[in-house]
């Protein structure tokens, strides 16, 4: 997601939710894309991504610091205050949560969740579906 890009709706399969944060909540059967999947559970996020035949986009908070030399695949969310340094490679549908730091030349495979205020020093590889706990 680029700065100033608009969100049209949110999607949830909970039939009791109709609005959230002033956005309409639609059912998954109405998904057309492009979308992001903002679910913290890596397995659930992967299962949903595998089921959908839509375009996925990224969402970067404006305060995130992302090197122009980082490579970030589709569906990844980078939250407020997160840092992604030079030559890092971030896979599909990853979450780099609030204040997390991914240093130089790290490789995050698909469906990784880096929790708030976690630090990955340089040249670290994180396997598919891994969850790194908060503050580690």
PDB file of C-alpha atoms in Angstrom:
ATOM      1  CA  UNK A   1       0.000   0.000   0.000  1.00  0.00           C
ATOM      2  CA  UNK A   2       1.369   3.371  -0.927  1.00  0.00           C
ATOM      3  CA  UNK A   3       0.911   6.482   1.162  1.00  0.00           C
ATOM      4  CA  UNK A   4      -2.570   7.966   0.694  1.00  0.00           C
ATOM      5  CA  UNK A   5      -3.967   4.822  -0.906  1.00  0.00           C
ATOM      6  CA  UNK A   6      -7.518   4.212   0.247  1.00  0.00           C
ATOM      7  CA  UNK A   7      -9.053   1.194   1.908  1.00  0.00           C
ATOM      8  CA  UNK A   8     -12.469   0.367   0.521  1.00  0.00           C
ATOM      9  CA  UNK A   9     -13.589  -2.335   2.936  1.00  0.00           C
ATOM     10  CA  UNK A  10     -12.596  -4.997   5.427  1.00  0.00           C
ATOM     11  CA  UNK A  11     -13.472  -8.683   5.138  1.00  0.00           C
ATOM     12  CA  UNK A  12     -14.473 -11.064   7.922  1.00  0.00           C
ATOM     13  CA  UNK A  13     -16.456 -14.283   8.034  1.00  0.00           C
ATOM     14  CA  UNK A  14     -18.063 -13.272  11.357  1.00  0.00           C
ATOM     15  CA  UNK A  15     -21.643 -12.475  10.294  1.00  0.00           C
ATOM     16  CA  UNK A  16     -22.222 -10.211  13.336  1.00  0.00           C
ATOM     17  CA  UNK A  17     -19.618  -7.618  12.275  1.00  0.00           C
ATOM     18  CA  UNK A  18     -20.863  -5.049   9.762  1.00  0.00           C
ATOM     19  CA  UNK A  19     -18.541  -2.052  10.364  1.00  0.00           C
ATOM     20  CA  UNK A  20     -15.076  -1.635  11.867  1.00  0.00           C
ATOM     21  CA  UNK A  21     -13.124   1.621  12.150  1.00  0.00           C
ATOM     22  CA  UNK A  22     -15.743   3.276   9.914  1.00  0.00           C
ATOM     23  CA  UNK A  23     -15.165   0.745   7.105  1.00  0.00           C
ATOM     24  CA  UNK A  24     -17.827  -1.649   5.859  1.00  0.00           C
ATOM     25  CA  UNK A  25     -17.126  -5.295   6.703  1.00  0.00           C
ATOM     26  CA  UNK A  26     -17.926  -7.607   3.806  1.00  0.00           C
ATOM     27  CA  UNK A  27     -17.990 -11.401   3.593  1.00  0.00           C
ATOM     28  CA  UNK A  28     -15.103 -13.274   1.927  1.00  0.00           C
ATOM     29  CA  UNK A  29     -17.320 -14.336  -0.971  1.00  0.00           C
ATOM     30  CA  UNK A  30     -17.267 -10.711  -2.168  1.00  0.00           C
ATOM     31  CA  UNK A  31     -13.471 -10.326  -2.272  1.00  0.00           C
ATOM     32  CA  UNK A  32     -12.198  -8.956  -5.579  1.00  0.00           C
ATOM     33  CA  UNK A  33      -8.759  -7.578  -4.657  1.00  0.00           C
ATOM     34  CA  UNK A  34      -6.229  -6.169  -4.455  1.00  0.00           C
ATOM     35  CA  UNK A  35      -6.023  -7.083  -0.766  1.00  0.00           C
ATOM     36  CA  UNK A  36      -3.783  -7.766   2.222  1.00  0.00           C
ATOM     37  CA  UNK A  37      -4.466 -10.420   4.841  1.00  0.00           C
ATOM     38  CA  UNK A  38      -3.895  -8.882   8.265  1.00  0.00           C
ATOM     39  CA  UNK A  39      -4.231 -11.994  10.431  1.00  0.00           C
ATOM     40  CA  UNK A  40      -1.388 -12.667  12.858  1.00  0.00           C
ATOM     41  CA  UNK A  41      -1.630 -16.462  12.795  1.00  0.00           C
ATOM     42  CA  UNK A  42       0.757 -17.640  10.061  1.00  0.00           C
ATOM     43  CA  UNK A  43      -1.093 -20.894   9.331  1.00  0.00           C
ATOM     44  CA  UNK A  44      -4.468 -19.158   9.009  1.00  0.00           C
ATOM     45  CA  UNK A  45      -2.938 -16.410   6.829  1.00  0.00           C
ATOM     46  CA  UNK A  46      -1.375 -19.039   4.525  1.00  0.00           C
ATOM     47  CA  UNK A  47      -4.615 -21.033   4.282  1.00  0.00           C
ATOM     48  CA  UNK A  48      -6.568 -17.917   3.307  1.00  0.00           C
ATOM     49  CA  UNK A  49      -3.933 -16.797   0.771  1.00  0.00           C
ATOM     50  CA  UNK A  50      -3.908 -20.266  -0.804  1.00  0.00           C
ATOM     51  CA  UNK A  51      -7.715 -20.224  -1.195  1.00  0.00           C
ATOM     52  CA  UNK A  52      -8.026 -16.784  -2.774  1.00  0.00           C
ATOM     53  CA  UNK A  53      -7.485 -16.071  -6.429  1.00  0.00           C
ATOM     54  CA  UNK A  54      -6.922 -12.315  -6.112  1.00  0.00           C
ATOM     55  CA  UNK A  55      -4.126  -9.781  -6.399  1.00  0.00           C
ATOM     56  CA  UNK A  56      -2.240  -9.168  -3.151  1.00  0.00           C
ATOM     57  CA  UNK A  57      -0.602  -5.861  -2.231  1.00  0.00           C
ATOM     58  CA  UNK A  58       1.718  -4.719   0.539  1.00  0.00           C
ATOM     59  CA  UNK A  59       0.889  -2.316   3.356  1.00  0.00           C
ATOM     60  CA  UNK A  60       3.685  -0.152   4.767  1.00  0.00           C
ATOM     61  CA  UNK A  61       3.028   2.263   7.635  1.00  0.00           C
ATOM     62  CA  UNK A  62       4.401   5.716   6.724  1.00  0.00           C
ATOM     63  CA  UNK A  63       6.721   5.683   9.762  1.00  0.00           C
ATOM     64  CA  UNK A  64       8.349   2.383   8.735  1.00  0.00           C
ATOM     65  CA  UNK A  65      11.925   2.720   7.511  1.00  0.00           C
ATOM     66  CA  UNK A  66      12.517   0.454   4.525  1.00  0.00           C
ATOM     67  CA  UNK A  67      15.772   0.415   2.572  1.00  0.00           C
ATOM     68  CA  UNK A  68      15.404   0.957  -1.154  1.00  0.00           C
ATOM     69  CA  UNK A  69      17.680  -2.091  -1.465  1.00  0.00           C
ATOM     70  CA  UNK A  70      15.306  -4.407   0.424  1.00  0.00           C
ATOM     71  CA  UNK A  71      13.146  -6.843  -1.550  1.00  0.00           C
ATOM     72  CA  UNK A  72       9.610  -7.323  -0.225  1.00  0.00           C
ATOM     73  CA  UNK A  73       7.208  -9.811  -1.794  1.00  0.00           C
ATOM     74  CA  UNK A  74       3.429  -9.386  -2.130  1.00  0.00           C
ATOM     75  CA  UNK A  75       0.997  -9.457   0.769  1.00  0.00           C
ATOM     76  CA  UNK A  76       3.504  -8.288   3.375  1.00  0.00           C
ATOM     77  CA  UNK A  77       2.544  -5.818   6.106  1.00  0.00           C
ATOM     78  CA  UNK A  78       5.151  -3.533   7.717  1.00  0.00           C
ATOM     79  CA  UNK A  79       3.813  -1.817  10.826  1.00  0.00           C
ATOM     80  CA  UNK A  80       4.535   1.470  12.571  1.00  0.00           C
ATOM     81  CA  UNK A  81       8.177   2.096  13.445  1.00  0.00           C
ATOM     82  CA  UNK A  82       9.485  -1.106  11.864  1.00  0.00           C
ATOM     83  CA  UNK A  83      12.883  -1.049  10.168  1.00  0.00           C
ATOM     84  CA  UNK A  84      14.002  -3.182   7.219  1.00  0.00           C
ATOM     85  CA  UNK A  85      17.638  -2.676   6.280  1.00  0.00           C
ATOM     86  CA  UNK A  86      19.600  -2.987   3.052  1.00  0.00           C
ATOM     87  CA  UNK A  87      19.619  -6.219   1.045  1.00  0.00           C
ATOM     88  CA  UNK A  88      17.035  -7.936   3.247  1.00  0.00           C
ATOM     89  CA  UNK A  89      14.592 -10.241   1.457  1.00  0.00           C
ATOM     90  CA  UNK A  90      11.068 -10.509   2.838  1.00  0.00           C
ATOM     91  CA  UNK A  91       8.793 -13.268   1.527  1.00  0.00           C
ATOM     92  CA  UNK A  92       5.085 -13.324   0.735  1.00  0.00           C
ATOM     93  CA  UNK A  93       2.471 -12.504   3.370  1.00  0.00           C
ATOM     94  CA  UNK A  94       4.918 -11.655   6.156  1.00  0.00           C
ATOM     95  CA  UNK A  95       4.155  -9.373   9.090  1.00  0.00           C
ATOM     96  CA  UNK A  96       6.896  -7.080  10.369  1.00  0.00           C
ATOM     97  CA  UNK A  97       5.168  -5.783  13.468  1.00  0.00           C
ATOM     98  CA  UNK A  98       5.427  -2.543  15.438  1.00  0.00           C
ATOM     99  CA  UNK A  99       8.993  -1.430  16.107  1.00  0.00           C
ATOM    100  CA  UNK A 100      10.585  -4.633  14.809  1.00  0.00           C
ATOM    101  CA  UNK A 101      14.034  -4.415  13.233  1.00  0.00           C
ATOM    102  CA  UNK A 102      15.228  -6.602  10.364  1.00  0.00           C
ATOM    103  CA  UNK A 103      18.889  -5.832   9.801  1.00  0.00           C
ATOM    104  CA  UNK A 104      21.056  -6.118   6.682  1.00  0.00           C
ATOM    105  CA  UNK A 105      20.902  -9.181   4.448  1.00  0.00           C
ATOM    106  CA  UNK A 106      18.271 -11.056   6.446  1.00  0.00           C
ATOM    107  CA  UNK A 107      16.067 -13.539   4.609  1.00  0.00           C
ATOM    108  CA  UNK A 108      12.496 -14.074   5.782  1.00  0.00           C
ATOM    109  CA  UNK A 109      10.735 -16.849   3.929  1.00  0.00           C
ATOM    110  CA  UNK A 110       6.964 -16.713   3.281  1.00  0.00           C
ATOM    111  CA  UNK A 111       4.366 -16.325   6.080  1.00  0.00           C
ATOM    112  CA  UNK A 112       6.808 -15.172   8.772  1.00  0.00           C
ATOM    113  CA  UNK A 113       5.591 -13.000  11.669  1.00  0.00           C
ATOM    114  CA  UNK A 114       8.165 -10.812  13.426  1.00  0.00           C
ATOM    115  CA  UNK A 115       6.453  -9.631  16.629  1.00  0.00           C
ATOM    116  CA  UNK A 116       6.672  -6.121  18.120  1.00  0.00           C
ATOM    117  CA  UNK A 117      10.116  -4.861  19.121  1.00  0.00           C
ATOM    118  CA  UNK A 118      11.957  -7.972  17.944  1.00  0.00           C
ATOM    119  CA  UNK A 119      15.435  -7.574  16.491  1.00  0.00           C
ATOM    120  CA  UNK A 120      16.978  -9.717  13.784  1.00  0.00           C
ATOM    121  CA  UNK A 121      20.689  -8.960  13.432  1.00  0.00           C
ATOM    122  CA  UNK A 122      22.365  -9.121  10.034  1.00  0.00           C
ATOM    123  CA  UNK A 123      22.500 -12.255   7.866  1.00  0.00           C
ATOM    124  CA  UNK A 124      19.722 -14.121   9.712  1.00  0.00           C
ATOM    125  CA  UNK A 125      17.474 -16.560   7.820  1.00  0.00           C
ATOM    126  CA  UNK A 126      13.962 -17.249   9.152  1.00  0.00           C
ATOM    127  CA  UNK A 127      12.127 -20.272   7.729  1.00  0.00           C
ATOM    128  CA  UNK A 128       8.617 -20.328   6.275  1.00  0.00           C
ATOM    129  CA  UNK A 129       5.795 -19.925   8.780  1.00  0.00           C
ATOM    130  CA  UNK A 130       8.051 -19.003  11.713  1.00  0.00           C
ATOM    131  CA  UNK A 131       6.782 -16.726  14.472  1.00  0.00           C
ATOM    132  CA  UNK A 132       9.402 -14.674  16.345  1.00  0.00           C
ATOM    133  CA  UNK A 133       8.032 -13.617  19.755  1.00  0.00           C
ATOM    134  CA  UNK A 134       7.850 -10.060  21.051  1.00  0.00           C
ATOM    135  CA  UNK A 135      11.045  -8.370  22.142  1.00  0.00           C
ATOM    136  CA  UNK A 136      13.368 -11.202  21.085  1.00  0.00           C
TER     137      UNK A 136
END
